[in-house]
PDB file of C-alpha atoms in Angstrom:
ATOM      1  CA  UNK A   1     133.599  38.624 -18.145  1.00 32.00           C
ATOM      2  CA  UNK A   2     130.472  38.281 -20.120  1.00 37.00           C
ATOM      3  CA  UNK A   3     129.532  41.028 -22.557  1.00 39.00           C
ATOM      4  CA  UNK A   4     127.383  43.436 -21.024  1.00 43.00           C
ATOM      5  CA  UNK A   5     128.065  42.035 -17.437  1.00 46.00           C
ATOM      6  CA  UNK A   6     130.039  43.883 -14.913  1.00 44.00           C
ATOM      7  CA  UNK A   7     130.504  44.728 -10.985  1.00 43.00           C
ATOM      8  CA  UNK A   8     128.776  48.126 -10.584  1.00 45.00           C
ATOM      9  CA  UNK A   9     130.927  49.191  -7.688  1.00 46.00           C
ATOM     10  CA  UNK A  10     134.488  49.001  -9.148  1.00 44.00           C
ATOM     11  CA  UNK A  11     135.653  52.503  -8.136  1.00 53.00           C
ATOM     12  CA  UNK A  12     133.309  53.264  -5.366  1.00 64.00           C
ATOM     13  CA  UNK A  13     132.287  56.933  -5.965  1.00 75.00           C
ATOM     14  CA  UNK A  14     131.512  59.273  -3.029  1.00 81.00           C
ATOM     15  CA  UNK A  15     128.143  58.805  -1.480  1.00 91.00           C
ATOM     16  CA  UNK A  16     126.841  62.479  -0.742  1.00 94.00           C
ATOM     17  CA  UNK A  17     123.408  63.250   0.151  1.00 96.00           C
ATOM     18  CA  UNK A  18     121.466  66.191  -1.409  1.00 97.00           C
ATOM     19  CA  UNK A  19     122.522  68.804   1.311  1.00 96.00           C
ATOM     20  CA  UNK A  20     126.172  67.896   0.361  1.00 96.00           C
ATOM     21  CA  UNK A  21     125.550  68.032  -3.153  1.00 97.00           C
ATOM     22  CA  UNK A  22     123.831  71.353  -3.028  1.00 97.00           C
ATOM     23  CA  UNK A  23     126.784  73.032  -1.026  1.00 97.00           C
ATOM     24  CA  UNK A  24     129.386  71.793  -3.363  1.00 96.00           C
ATOM     25  CA  UNK A  25     127.264  73.224  -6.214  1.00 97.00           C
ATOM     26  CA  UNK A  26     126.792  76.629  -4.793  1.00 96.00           C
ATOM     27  CA  UNK A  27     130.456  77.109  -3.792  1.00 96.00           C
ATOM     28  CA  UNK A  28     131.376  76.318  -7.581  1.00 93.00           C
ATOM     29  CA  UNK A  29     129.280  79.503  -8.620  1.00 89.00           C
ATOM     30  CA  UNK A  30     128.289  77.886 -11.873  1.00 91.00           C
ATOM     31  CA  UNK A  31     128.042  79.723 -15.189  1.00 94.00           C
ATOM     32  CA  UNK A  32     124.360  79.797 -15.708  1.00 97.00           C
ATOM     33  CA  UNK A  33     122.318  82.208 -17.783  1.00 96.00           C
ATOM     34  CA  UNK A  34     119.498  82.763 -20.116  1.00 97.00           C
ATOM     35  CA  UNK A  35     116.790  81.570 -17.479  1.00 98.00           C
ATOM     36  CA  UNK A  36     113.594  81.527 -19.420  1.00 98.00           C
ATOM     37  CA  UNK A  37     109.943  80.047 -18.920  1.00 98.00           C
ATOM     38  CA  UNK A  38     108.837  78.479 -22.193  1.00 98.00           C
ATOM     39  CA  UNK A  39     105.144  79.596 -23.141  1.00 98.00           C
ATOM     40  CA  UNK A  40     102.735  76.941 -24.402  1.00 98.00           C
ATOM     41  CA  UNK A  41      99.565  77.508 -26.180  1.00 97.00           C
ATOM     42  CA  UNK A  42      96.758  75.306 -27.682  1.00 97.00           C
ATOM     43  CA  UNK A  43      95.890  73.373 -24.321  1.00 97.00           C
ATOM     44  CA  UNK A  44      93.423  75.462 -22.589  1.00 96.00           C
ATOM     45  CA  UNK A  45      94.266  76.547 -19.053  1.00 95.00           C
ATOM     46  CA  UNK A  46      96.241  73.276 -18.467  1.00 97.00           C
ATOM     47  CA  UNK A  47      99.958  73.348 -17.370  1.00 97.00           C
ATOM     48  CA  UNK A  48     102.735  72.075 -19.411  1.00 98.00           C
ATOM     49  CA  UNK A  49     105.787  70.603 -17.318  1.00 98.00           C
ATOM     50  CA  UNK A  50     108.282  67.956 -17.266  1.00 98.00           C
ATOM     51  CA  UNK A  51     109.363  68.385 -21.119  1.00 98.00           C
ATOM     52  CA  UNK A  52     111.838  66.657 -22.906  1.00 98.00           C
ATOM     53  CA  UNK A  53     114.556  68.449 -24.661  1.00 97.00           C
ATOM     54  CA  UNK A  54     113.858  69.379 -28.285  1.00 98.00           C
ATOM     55  CA  UNK A  55     114.531  66.952 -31.135  1.00 98.00           C
ATOM     56  CA  UNK A  56     114.367  67.014 -34.644  1.00 97.00           C
ATOM     57  CA  UNK A  57     111.512  65.234 -36.658  1.00 97.00           C
ATOM     58  CA  UNK A  58     110.499  65.905 -39.996  1.00 93.00           C
ATOM     59  CA  UNK A  59     112.677  68.856 -40.372  1.00 94.00           C
ATOM     60  CA  UNK A  60     111.182  70.790 -37.314  1.00 96.00           C
ATOM     61  CA  UNK A  61     112.248  70.894 -33.688  1.00 97.00           C
ATOM     62  CA  UNK A  62     109.626  69.219 -31.409  1.00 98.00           C
ATOM     63  CA  UNK A  63     109.294  69.244 -27.613  1.00 98.00           C
ATOM     64  CA  UNK A  64     107.174  66.513 -25.812  1.00 98.00           C
ATOM     65  CA  UNK A  65     105.595  67.799 -22.836  1.00 98.00           C
ATOM     66  CA  UNK A  66     103.224  66.632 -19.941  1.00 98.00           C
ATOM     67  CA  UNK A  67      99.917  68.406 -20.096  1.00 98.00           C
ATOM     68  CA  UNK A  68      97.933  68.632 -16.982  1.00 97.00           C
ATOM     69  CA  UNK A  69      95.375  70.376 -15.132  1.00 97.00           C
ATOM     70  CA  UNK A  70      96.710  72.105 -11.855  1.00 95.00           C
ATOM     71  CA  UNK A  71      94.343  70.285  -9.521  1.00 91.00           C
ATOM     72  CA  UNK A  72      94.626  66.784 -11.377  1.00 88.00           C
ATOM     73  CA  UNK A  73      97.117  63.959 -11.910  1.00 81.00           C
ATOM     74  CA  UNK A  74      95.695  62.787 -15.301  1.00 89.00           C
ATOM     75  CA  UNK A  75      98.120  63.639 -17.714  1.00 95.00           C
ATOM     76  CA  UNK A  76      98.700  63.507 -21.463  1.00 97.00           C
ATOM     77  CA  UNK A  77     101.980  63.958 -23.647  1.00 98.00           C
ATOM     78  CA  UNK A  78     101.651  66.452 -26.587  1.00 98.00           C
ATOM     79  CA  UNK A  79     104.288  67.069 -29.149  1.00 98.00           C
ATOM     80  CA  UNK A  80     104.835  70.903 -29.513  1.00 98.00           C
ATOM     81  CA  UNK A  81     106.372  73.075 -32.305  1.00 98.00           C
ATOM     82  CA  UNK A  82     107.453  76.736 -31.738  1.00 97.00           C
ATOM     83  CA  UNK A  83     105.841  79.564 -33.654  1.00 96.00           C
ATOM     84  CA  UNK A  84     106.633  83.114 -32.943  1.00 94.00           C
ATOM     85  CA  UNK A  85     108.268  82.410 -29.725  1.00 93.00           C
ATOM     86  CA  UNK A  86     105.133  80.030 -28.326  1.00 97.00           C
ATOM     87  CA  UNK A  87     104.998  76.260 -28.378  1.00 98.00           C
ATOM     88  CA  UNK A  88     101.769  74.926 -29.832  1.00 98.00           C
ATOM     89  CA  UNK A  89     100.473  71.461 -30.216  1.00 98.00           C
ATOM     90  CA  UNK A  90     101.864  69.841 -33.535  1.00 98.00           C
ATOM     91  CA  UNK A  91      98.900  69.373 -36.120  1.00 96.00           C
ATOM     92  CA  UNK A  92      98.302  65.526 -36.705  1.00 95.00           C
ATOM     93  CA  UNK A  93     100.806  64.315 -33.743  1.00 97.00           C
ATOM     94  CA  UNK A  94      99.356  61.688 -31.657  1.00 97.00           C
ATOM     95  CA  UNK A  95      98.524  62.422 -28.078  1.00 98.00           C
ATOM     96  CA  UNK A  96      99.848  59.931 -25.499  1.00 98.00           C
ATOM     97  CA  UNK A  97      98.294  59.132 -22.266  1.00 97.00           C
ATOM     98  CA  UNK A  98     101.507  59.366 -20.531  1.00 97.00           C
ATOM     99  CA  UNK A  99     103.447  61.542 -18.047  1.00 97.00           C
ATOM    100  CA  UNK A 100     107.080  62.616 -18.030  1.00 97.00           C
ATOM    101  CA  UNK A 101     108.079  62.157 -21.638  1.00 98.00           C
ATOM    102  CA  UNK A 102     111.396  61.185 -22.961  1.00 98.00           C
ATOM    103  CA  UNK A 103     113.041  60.334 -26.453  1.00 98.00           C
ATOM    104  CA  UNK A 104     116.062  58.706 -27.832  1.00 98.00           C
ATOM    105  CA  UNK A 105     117.092  57.080 -30.996  1.00 97.00           C
ATOM    106  CA  UNK A 106     118.029  53.578 -31.653  1.00 97.00           C
ATOM    107  CA  UNK A 107     119.196  52.544 -34.982  1.00 93.00           C
ATOM    108  CA  UNK A 108     116.947  54.177 -37.541  1.00 92.00           C
ATOM    109  CA  UNK A 109     113.945  54.458 -35.071  1.00 96.00           C
ATOM    110  CA  UNK A 110     112.657  57.270 -32.719  1.00 98.00           C
ATOM    111  CA  UNK A 111     111.859  55.781 -29.352  1.00 98.00           C
ATOM    112  CA  UNK A 112     109.626  57.781 -27.119  1.00 98.00           C
ATOM    113  CA  UNK A 113     108.577  56.900 -23.582  1.00 98.00           C
ATOM    114  CA  UNK A 114     106.717  58.100 -20.461  1.00 98.00           C
ATOM    115  CA  UNK A 115     105.061  57.052 -17.312  1.00 97.00           C
ATOM    116  CA  UNK A 116     101.879  55.076 -17.747  1.00 96.00           C
ATOM    117  CA  UNK A 117      99.335  55.563 -14.843  1.00 92.00           C
ATOM    118  CA  UNK A 118      96.627  52.701 -14.023  1.00 90.00           C
ATOM    119  CA  UNK A 119      94.387  51.772 -11.350  1.00 87.00           C
ATOM    120  CA  UNK A 120      96.231  49.956  -8.476  1.00 83.00           C
ATOM    121  CA  UNK A 121      95.872  46.118  -8.841  1.00 81.00           C
ATOM    122  CA  UNK A 122      95.382  45.717  -5.147  1.00 80.00           C
ATOM    123  CA  UNK A 123      94.591  49.015  -3.461  1.00 84.00           C
ATOM    124  CA  UNK A 124      91.092  50.693  -4.057  1.00 82.00           C
ATOM    125  CA  UNK A 125      91.282  54.263  -5.074  1.00 81.00           C
ATOM    126  CA  UNK A 126      95.008  54.233  -5.675  1.00 83.00           C
ATOM    127  CA  UNK A 127      97.092  54.489  -8.809  1.00 85.00           C
ATOM    128  CA  UNK A 128     100.162  52.466  -9.873  1.00 90.00           C
ATOM    129  CA  UNK A 129     102.729  53.289 -12.611  1.00 94.00           C
ATOM    130  CA  UNK A 130     105.183  51.908 -15.244  1.00 96.00           C
ATOM    131  CA  UNK A 131     107.209  52.978 -17.906  1.00 98.00           C
ATOM    132  CA  UNK A 132     105.743  52.530 -21.422  1.00 98.00           C
ATOM    133  CA  UNK A 133     107.705  52.811 -24.885  1.00 98.00           C
ATOM    134  CA  UNK A 134     106.778  53.645 -28.432  1.00 98.00           C
ATOM    135  CA  UNK A 135     108.694  53.323 -31.559  1.00 98.00           C
ATOM    136  CA  UNK A 136     108.479  54.411 -35.309  1.00 97.00           C
ATOM    137  CA  UNK A 137     110.299  56.186 -37.927  1.00 97.00           C
ATOM    138  CA  UNK A 138     109.017  59.349 -36.693  1.00 97.00           C
ATOM    139  CA  UNK A 139     106.327  60.763 -34.460  1.00 98.00           C
ATOM    140  CA  UNK A 140     103.431  60.220 -36.823  1.00 97.00           C
ATOM    141  CA  UNK A 141     104.407  56.339 -36.892  1.00 97.00           C
ATOM    142  CA  UNK A 142     104.875  55.741 -33.372  1.00 98.00           C
ATOM    143  CA  UNK A 143     103.563  52.487 -31.991  1.00 98.00           C
ATOM    144  CA  UNK A 144     103.931  50.843 -28.419  1.00 97.00           C
ATOM    145  CA  UNK A 145     106.391  48.229 -28.174  1.00 97.00           C
ATOM    146  CA  UNK A 146     107.544  47.471 -24.585  1.00 97.00           C
ATOM    147  CA  UNK A 147     106.051  48.180 -20.968  1.00 97.00           C
ATOM    148  CA  UNK A 148     108.229  48.035 -18.002  1.00 97.00           C
ATOM    149  CA  UNK A 149     107.664  46.393 -14.743  1.00 97.00           C
ATOM    150  CA  UNK A 150     104.658  47.602 -12.655  1.00 95.00           C
ATOM    151  CA  UNK A 151     106.001  50.270 -10.187  1.00 94.00           C
ATOM    152  CA  UNK A 152     109.221  51.380 -12.096  1.00 97.00           C
ATOM    153  CA  UNK A 153     109.496  54.857 -13.556  1.00 96.00           C
ATOM    154  CA  UNK A 154     112.733  56.387 -15.228  1.00 96.00           C
ATOM    155  CA  UNK A 155     113.654  53.424 -17.517  1.00 98.00           C
ATOM    156  CA  UNK A 156     115.825  54.984 -20.074  1.00 98.00           C
ATOM    157  CA  UNK A 157     117.579  53.512 -23.419  1.00 98.00           C
ATOM    158  CA  UNK A 158     120.764  54.593 -25.147  1.00 98.00           C
ATOM    159  CA  UNK A 159     122.489  52.987 -28.209  1.00 97.00           C
ATOM    160  CA  UNK A 160     126.211  52.221 -27.666  1.00 97.00           C
ATOM    161  CA  UNK A 161     129.180  52.303 -30.093  1.00 93.00           C
ATOM    162  CA  UNK A 162     129.106  48.479 -30.428  1.00 93.00           C
ATOM    163  CA  UNK A 163     125.375  48.183 -31.263  1.00 93.00           C
ATOM    164  CA  UNK A 164     124.516  47.240 -27.807  1.00 96.00           C
ATOM    165  CA  UNK A 165     121.621  48.895 -26.085  1.00 98.00           C
ATOM    166  CA  UNK A 166     122.346  50.277 -22.558  1.00 98.00           C
ATOM    167  CA  UNK A 167     119.385  50.133 -20.317  1.00 98.00           C
ATOM    168  CA  UNK A 168     118.813  52.291 -17.077  1.00 98.00           C
ATOM    169  CA  UNK A 169     116.391  50.972 -14.562  1.00 98.00           C
ATOM    170  CA  UNK A 170     115.001  52.362 -11.157  1.00 97.00           C
ATOM    171  CA  UNK A 171     113.307  49.809  -9.160  1.00 97.00           C
ATOM    172  CA  UNK A 172     111.432  50.856  -6.000  1.00 95.00           C
ATOM    173  CA  UNK A 173     110.479  48.746  -2.903  1.00 93.00           C
ATOM    174  CA  UNK A 174     112.217  45.830  -1.653  1.00 93.00           C
ATOM    175  CA  UNK A 175     115.154  46.048  -4.186  1.00 94.00           C
ATOM    176  CA  UNK A 176     115.484  49.684  -4.754  1.00 93.00           C
ATOM    177  CA  UNK A 177     114.097  51.235  -1.641  1.00 94.00           C
ATOM    178  CA  UNK A 178     112.884  54.802  -2.487  1.00 96.00           C
ATOM    179  CA  UNK A 179     114.610  54.443  -6.062  1.00 96.00           C
ATOM    180  CA  UNK A 180     117.869  53.288  -7.159  1.00 97.00           C
ATOM    181  CA  UNK A 181     119.522  53.240 -10.535  1.00 98.00           C
ATOM    182  CA  UNK A 182     120.483  50.094 -12.090  1.00 97.00           C
ATOM    183  CA  UNK A 183     121.961  49.111 -15.616  1.00 98.00           C
ATOM    184  CA  UNK A 184     122.293  46.511 -17.973  1.00 97.00           C
ATOM    185  CA  UNK A 185     122.698  45.795 -21.880  1.00 97.00           C
ATOM    186  CA  UNK A 186     120.735  43.962 -24.378  1.00 97.00           C
ATOM    187  CA  UNK A 187     121.671  43.371 -28.183  1.00 96.00           C
ATOM    188  CA  UNK A 188     118.515  44.777 -29.571  1.00 95.00           C
ATOM    189  CA  UNK A 189     114.990  46.342 -28.716  1.00 96.00           C
ATOM    190  CA  UNK A 190     113.163  42.909 -29.134  1.00 94.00           C
ATOM    191  CA  UNK A 191     115.659  41.324 -26.511  1.00 95.00           C
ATOM    192  CA  UNK A 192     114.299  43.920 -23.853  1.00 97.00           C
ATOM    193  CA  UNK A 193     112.036  41.945 -21.348  1.00 97.00           C
ATOM    194  CA  UNK A 194     110.667  42.706 -17.886  1.00 97.00           C
ATOM    195  CA  UNK A 195     112.613  39.998 -16.353  1.00 97.00           C
ATOM    196  CA  UNK A 196     115.849  41.420 -17.564  1.00 97.00           C
ATOM    197  CA  UNK A 197     114.900  44.865 -16.236  1.00 98.00           C
ATOM    198  CA  UNK A 198     114.036  43.545 -12.964  1.00 97.00           C
ATOM    199  CA  UNK A 199     117.222  41.590 -12.671  1.00 97.00           C
ATOM    200  CA  UNK A 200     119.643  44.445 -13.661  1.00 97.00           C
ATOM    201  CA  UNK A 201     122.333  45.239 -10.931  1.00 97.00           C
ATOM    202  CA  UNK A 202     121.881  48.429  -9.075  1.00 97.00           C
ATOM    203  CA  UNK A 203     124.654  50.947  -8.755  1.00 96.00           C
ATOM    204  CA  UNK A 204     126.340  50.673  -5.135  1.00 92.00           C
ATOM    205  CA  UNK A 205     126.927  53.846  -3.155  1.00 91.00           C
ATOM    206  CA  UNK A 206     124.975  56.173  -5.005  1.00 96.00           C
ATOM    207  CA  UNK A 207     121.993  57.194  -3.134  1.00 96.00           C
ATOM    208  CA  UNK A 208     121.512  57.019   0.475  1.00 95.00           C
ATOM    209  CA  UNK A 209     118.347  54.839   1.846  1.00 95.00           C
ATOM    210  CA  UNK A 210     116.600  58.188   2.725  1.00 96.00           C
ATOM    211  CA  UNK A 211     116.862  59.587  -0.712  1.00 98.00           C
ATOM    212  CA  UNK A 212     116.231  58.567  -4.133  1.00 98.00           C
ATOM    213  CA  UNK A 213     117.079  59.308  -7.714  1.00 97.00           C
ATOM    214  CA  UNK A 214     116.673  58.361 -11.592  1.00 98.00           C
ATOM    215  CA  UNK A 215     118.308  58.709 -14.936  1.00 98.00           C
ATOM    216  CA  UNK A 216     116.134  61.217 -17.173  1.00 98.00           C
ATOM    217  CA  UNK A 217     118.371  60.994 -20.473  1.00 98.00           C
ATOM    218  CA  UNK A 218     121.371  59.191 -21.418  1.00 98.00           C
ATOM    219  CA  UNK A 219     123.878  60.687 -23.968  1.00 98.00           C
ATOM    220  CA  UNK A 220     126.695  58.467 -25.711  1.00 97.00           C
ATOM    221  CA  UNK A 221     129.912  60.334 -25.446  1.00 97.00           C
ATOM    222  CA  UNK A 222     132.641  60.165 -28.168  1.00 93.00           C
ATOM    223  CA  UNK A 223     134.916  57.968 -26.030  1.00 90.00           C
ATOM    224  CA  UNK A 224     132.195  55.435 -25.398  1.00 94.00           C
ATOM    225  CA  UNK A 225     131.088  56.422 -21.959  1.00 96.00           C
ATOM    226  CA  UNK A 226     127.459  57.302 -21.058  1.00 98.00           C
ATOM    227  CA  UNK A 227     126.722  60.792 -20.042  1.00 98.00           C
ATOM    228  CA  UNK A 228     123.571  60.493 -17.510  1.00 98.00           C
ATOM    229  CA  UNK A 229     121.222  63.300 -17.007  1.00 98.00           C
ATOM    230  CA  UNK A 230     119.132  62.613 -14.064  1.00 98.00           C
ATOM    231  CA  UNK A 231     117.687  63.793 -10.672  1.00 98.00           C
ATOM    232  CA  UNK A 232     118.375  63.327  -6.901  1.00 98.00           C
ATOM    233  CA  UNK A 233     115.589  63.880  -4.449  1.00 98.00           C
ATOM    234  CA  UNK A 234     114.857  63.889  -0.800  1.00 98.00           C
ATOM    235  CA  UNK A 235     112.382  65.082   1.857  1.00 97.00           C
ATOM    236  CA  UNK A 236     112.968  67.682   4.446  1.00 95.00           C
ATOM    237  CA  UNK A 237     111.657  67.800   8.003  1.00 95.00           C
ATOM    238  CA  UNK A 238     108.202  69.046   6.873  1.00 95.00           C
ATOM    239  CA  UNK A 239     107.967  66.438   4.258  1.00 96.00           C
ATOM    240  CA  UNK A 240     108.444  68.893   1.473  1.00 97.00           C
ATOM    241  CA  UNK A 241     110.089  67.533  -1.821  1.00 97.00           C
ATOM    242  CA  UNK A 242     113.338  68.615  -3.154  1.00 98.00           C
ATOM    243  CA  UNK A 243     114.568  67.487  -6.488  1.00 98.00           C
ATOM    244  CA  UNK A 244     117.734  68.535  -8.070  1.00 98.00           C
ATOM    245  CA  UNK A 245     119.167  67.970 -11.682  1.00 98.00           C
ATOM    246  CA  UNK A 246     122.292  65.910 -11.676  1.00 98.00           C
ATOM    247  CA  UNK A 247     124.994  64.259 -13.792  1.00 98.00           C
ATOM    248  CA  UNK A 248     127.276  61.474 -13.825  1.00 98.00           C
ATOM    249  CA  UNK A 249     129.004  59.171 -16.416  1.00 98.00           C
ATOM    250  CA  UNK A 250     129.273  55.564 -16.794  1.00 97.00           C
ATOM    251  CA  UNK A 251     131.790  53.312 -18.654  1.00 96.00           C
ATOM    252  CA  UNK A 252     129.493  50.545 -19.929  1.00 96.00           C
ATOM    253  CA  UNK A 253     132.401  48.155 -20.407  1.00 94.00           C
ATOM    254  CA  UNK A 254     133.898  48.252 -17.002  1.00 94.00           C
ATOM    255  CA  UNK A 255     130.861  49.666 -15.017  1.00 94.00           C
ATOM    256  CA  UNK A 256     133.331  52.350 -13.734  1.00 95.00           C
ATOM    257  CA  UNK A 257     131.149  55.847 -12.926  1.00 95.00           C
ATOM    258  CA  UNK A 258     131.993  59.292 -11.604  1.00 96.00           C
ATOM    259  CA  UNK A 259     130.540  61.017  -8.646  1.00 95.00           C
ATOM    260  CA  UNK A 260     126.896  62.570  -8.985  1.00 97.00           C
ATOM    261  CA  UNK A 261     127.126  66.277  -9.460  1.00 97.00           C
ATOM    262  CA  UNK A 262     124.439  68.882  -9.362  1.00 98.00           C
ATOM    263  CA  UNK A 263     124.056  71.136 -12.365  1.00 98.00           C
ATOM    264  CA  UNK A 264     121.241  73.657 -11.238  1.00 98.00           C
ATOM    265  CA  UNK A 265     118.975  74.343  -8.459  1.00 98.00           C
ATOM    266  CA  UNK A 266     115.389  75.834  -8.522  1.00 98.00           C
ATOM    267  CA  UNK A 267     116.882  79.336  -7.677  1.00 97.00           C
ATOM    268  CA  UNK A 268     118.702  79.260 -11.020  1.00 98.00           C
ATOM    269  CA  UNK A 269     115.383  79.350 -12.845  1.00 98.00           C
ATOM    270  CA  UNK A 270     112.682  82.188 -13.038  1.00 97.00           C
ATOM    271  CA  UNK A 271     110.190  82.397 -10.153  1.00 97.00           C
ATOM    272  CA  UNK A 272     106.948  80.663 -10.699  1.00 97.00           C
ATOM    273  CA  UNK A 273     104.023  78.833  -9.079  1.00 97.00           C
ATOM    274  CA  UNK A 274     103.857  75.244  -7.945  1.00 97.00           C
ATOM    275  CA  UNK A 275     101.372  72.601  -8.140  1.00 97.00           C
ATOM    276  CA  UNK A 276     101.297  72.060  -4.585  1.00 96.00           C
ATOM    277  CA  UNK A 277     103.360  73.922  -1.619  1.00 96.00           C
ATOM    278  CA  UNK A 278     105.458  70.788  -1.047  1.00 97.00           C
ATOM    279  CA  UNK A 279     106.749  70.944  -4.642  1.00 98.00           C
ATOM    280  CA  UNK A 280     108.090  74.192  -4.762  1.00 98.00           C
ATOM    281  CA  UNK A 281     111.782  73.389  -4.793  1.00 98.00           C
ATOM    282  CA  UNK A 282     111.423  70.584  -7.535  1.00 98.00           C
ATOM    283  CA  UNK A 283     113.512  70.622 -10.628  1.00 98.00           C
ATOM    284  CA  UNK A 284     112.843  67.755 -12.892  1.00 97.00           C
ATOM    285  CA  UNK A 285     115.644  67.096 -15.545  1.00 97.00           C
ATOM    286  CA  UNK A 286     113.831  66.933 -18.827  1.00 96.00           C
ATOM    287  CA  UNK A 287     116.603  66.729 -21.301  1.00 97.00           C
ATOM    288  CA  UNK A 288     119.973  68.403 -22.366  1.00 98.00           C
ATOM    289  CA  UNK A 289     120.371  69.795 -25.448  1.00 98.00           C
ATOM    290  CA  UNK A 290     124.264  70.068 -26.338  1.00 97.00           C
ATOM    291  CA  UNK A 291     125.544  72.657 -28.599  1.00 96.00           C
ATOM    292  CA  UNK A 292     129.126  71.430 -29.367  1.00 92.00           C
ATOM    293  CA  UNK A 293     130.645  74.710 -28.132  1.00 94.00           C
ATOM    294  CA  UNK A 294     131.114  73.971 -24.894  1.00 95.00           C
ATOM    295  CA  UNK A 295     127.621  74.924 -23.552  1.00 97.00           C
ATOM    296  CA  UNK A 296     124.326  73.343 -23.359  1.00 98.00           C
ATOM    297  CA  UNK A 297     120.733  74.019 -22.711  1.00 98.00           C
ATOM    298  CA  UNK A 298     118.828  72.175 -19.767  1.00 98.00           C
ATOM    299  CA  UNK A 299     115.159  71.905 -20.176  1.00 98.00           C
ATOM    300  CA  UNK A 300     113.279  71.063 -16.981  1.00 98.00           C
ATOM    301  CA  UNK A 301     109.938  70.832 -15.441  1.00 98.00           C
ATOM    302  CA  UNK A 302     109.668  73.297 -12.529  1.00 98.00           C
ATOM    303  CA  UNK A 303     107.550  72.869  -9.533  1.00 98.00           C
ATOM    304  CA  UNK A 304     105.222  70.514 -11.215  1.00 97.00           C
ATOM    305  CA  UNK A 305     103.616  73.362 -12.939  1.00 97.00           C
ATOM    306  CA  UNK A 306     105.734  75.088 -15.595  1.00 98.00           C
ATOM    307  CA  UNK A 307     108.577  74.302 -18.249  1.00 98.00           C
ATOM    308  CA  UNK A 308     111.723  76.248 -18.066  1.00 98.00           C
ATOM    309  CA  UNK A 309     115.167  76.339 -19.550  1.00 98.00           C
ATOM    310  CA  UNK A 310     118.721  77.572 -18.830  1.00 98.00           C
ATOM    311  CA  UNK A 311     122.024  77.774 -20.472  1.00 98.00           C
ATOM    312  CA  UNK A 312     124.895  75.886 -18.696  1.00 98.00           C
ATOM    313  CA  UNK A 313     128.400  74.623 -19.214  1.00 97.00           C
ATOM    314  CA  UNK A 314     128.209  71.341 -20.955  1.00 97.00           C
ATOM    315  CA  UNK A 315     128.575  68.834 -18.114  1.00 97.00           C
ATOM    316  CA  UNK A 316     129.866  66.236 -20.221  1.00 97.00           C
ATOM    317  CA  UNK A 317     132.405  67.966 -22.497  1.00 95.00           C
ATOM    318  CA  UNK A 318     135.233  67.091 -20.187  1.00 93.00           C
ATOM    319  CA  UNK A 319     134.841  63.322 -20.678  1.00 92.00           C
ATOM    320  CA  UNK A 320     134.766  63.505 -24.446  1.00 88.00           C
ATOM    321  CA  UNK A 321     137.892  61.914 -25.913  1.00 67.00           C
TER     322      UNK A 321
END
């Protein structure tokens, strides 16, 4: 078996749809507390949502957030710091023309990415999207270094124990339908190519063809497995969207993975507005801050209008070795 190559259907996890997963989650009566809406200032009357989890930069905690007018799809990503209970734009930090920011660390470098929107190359008055990545020793030195294939959101990176870099993909269309997760490995960031991303094998038996999902954040666990925070989504009979935060784990050496599990639903967060009526039941997993005591804080975009957080039992703690 070549390094970084494996069959992705070794243990055939159970294929469950959103309805089944939600029922299982509700029956668990999960320990969820400290539901809170985050307050942002310094961006006028624009919304801040689909935030990252906080990360340290220059000795202070920073959140990256999607900033957007309620009646627009034109977004920018700001970096925010907290002061007196409110999050305000960090002075001197860059503003990136992206949506849905995320971050990780590869070696000594901070990697930040998001969804880049641009005019559709073939359709008039339509938009296309791709995932764009920046890297630097800190936020102030971020420079673009890679752009994923056209039409692909939710590309994510994670550094593994052996120095390899795990890459989660999410093609749509002929290969991925409405959106399925793939995975491969590269030896370094400069080996990351569009061709490799497009060729990544997809996980079998994870999403039905009527539903879709993606990876939002990857956590390297102590035993070498990858804990994946993601989302699974579907339409109902009225074409309203339903997004749920979910997790699963992956063994990058064998390809074995666990079943998807929901970790929250919209009802676990405080009430609030939505960008459109069809987005009321949307929770977009932004990031998970693990506290090391068996608990974690989930940061999420709510209804494409607000940023919230809740405290949950760390979903990956039982997989640590």
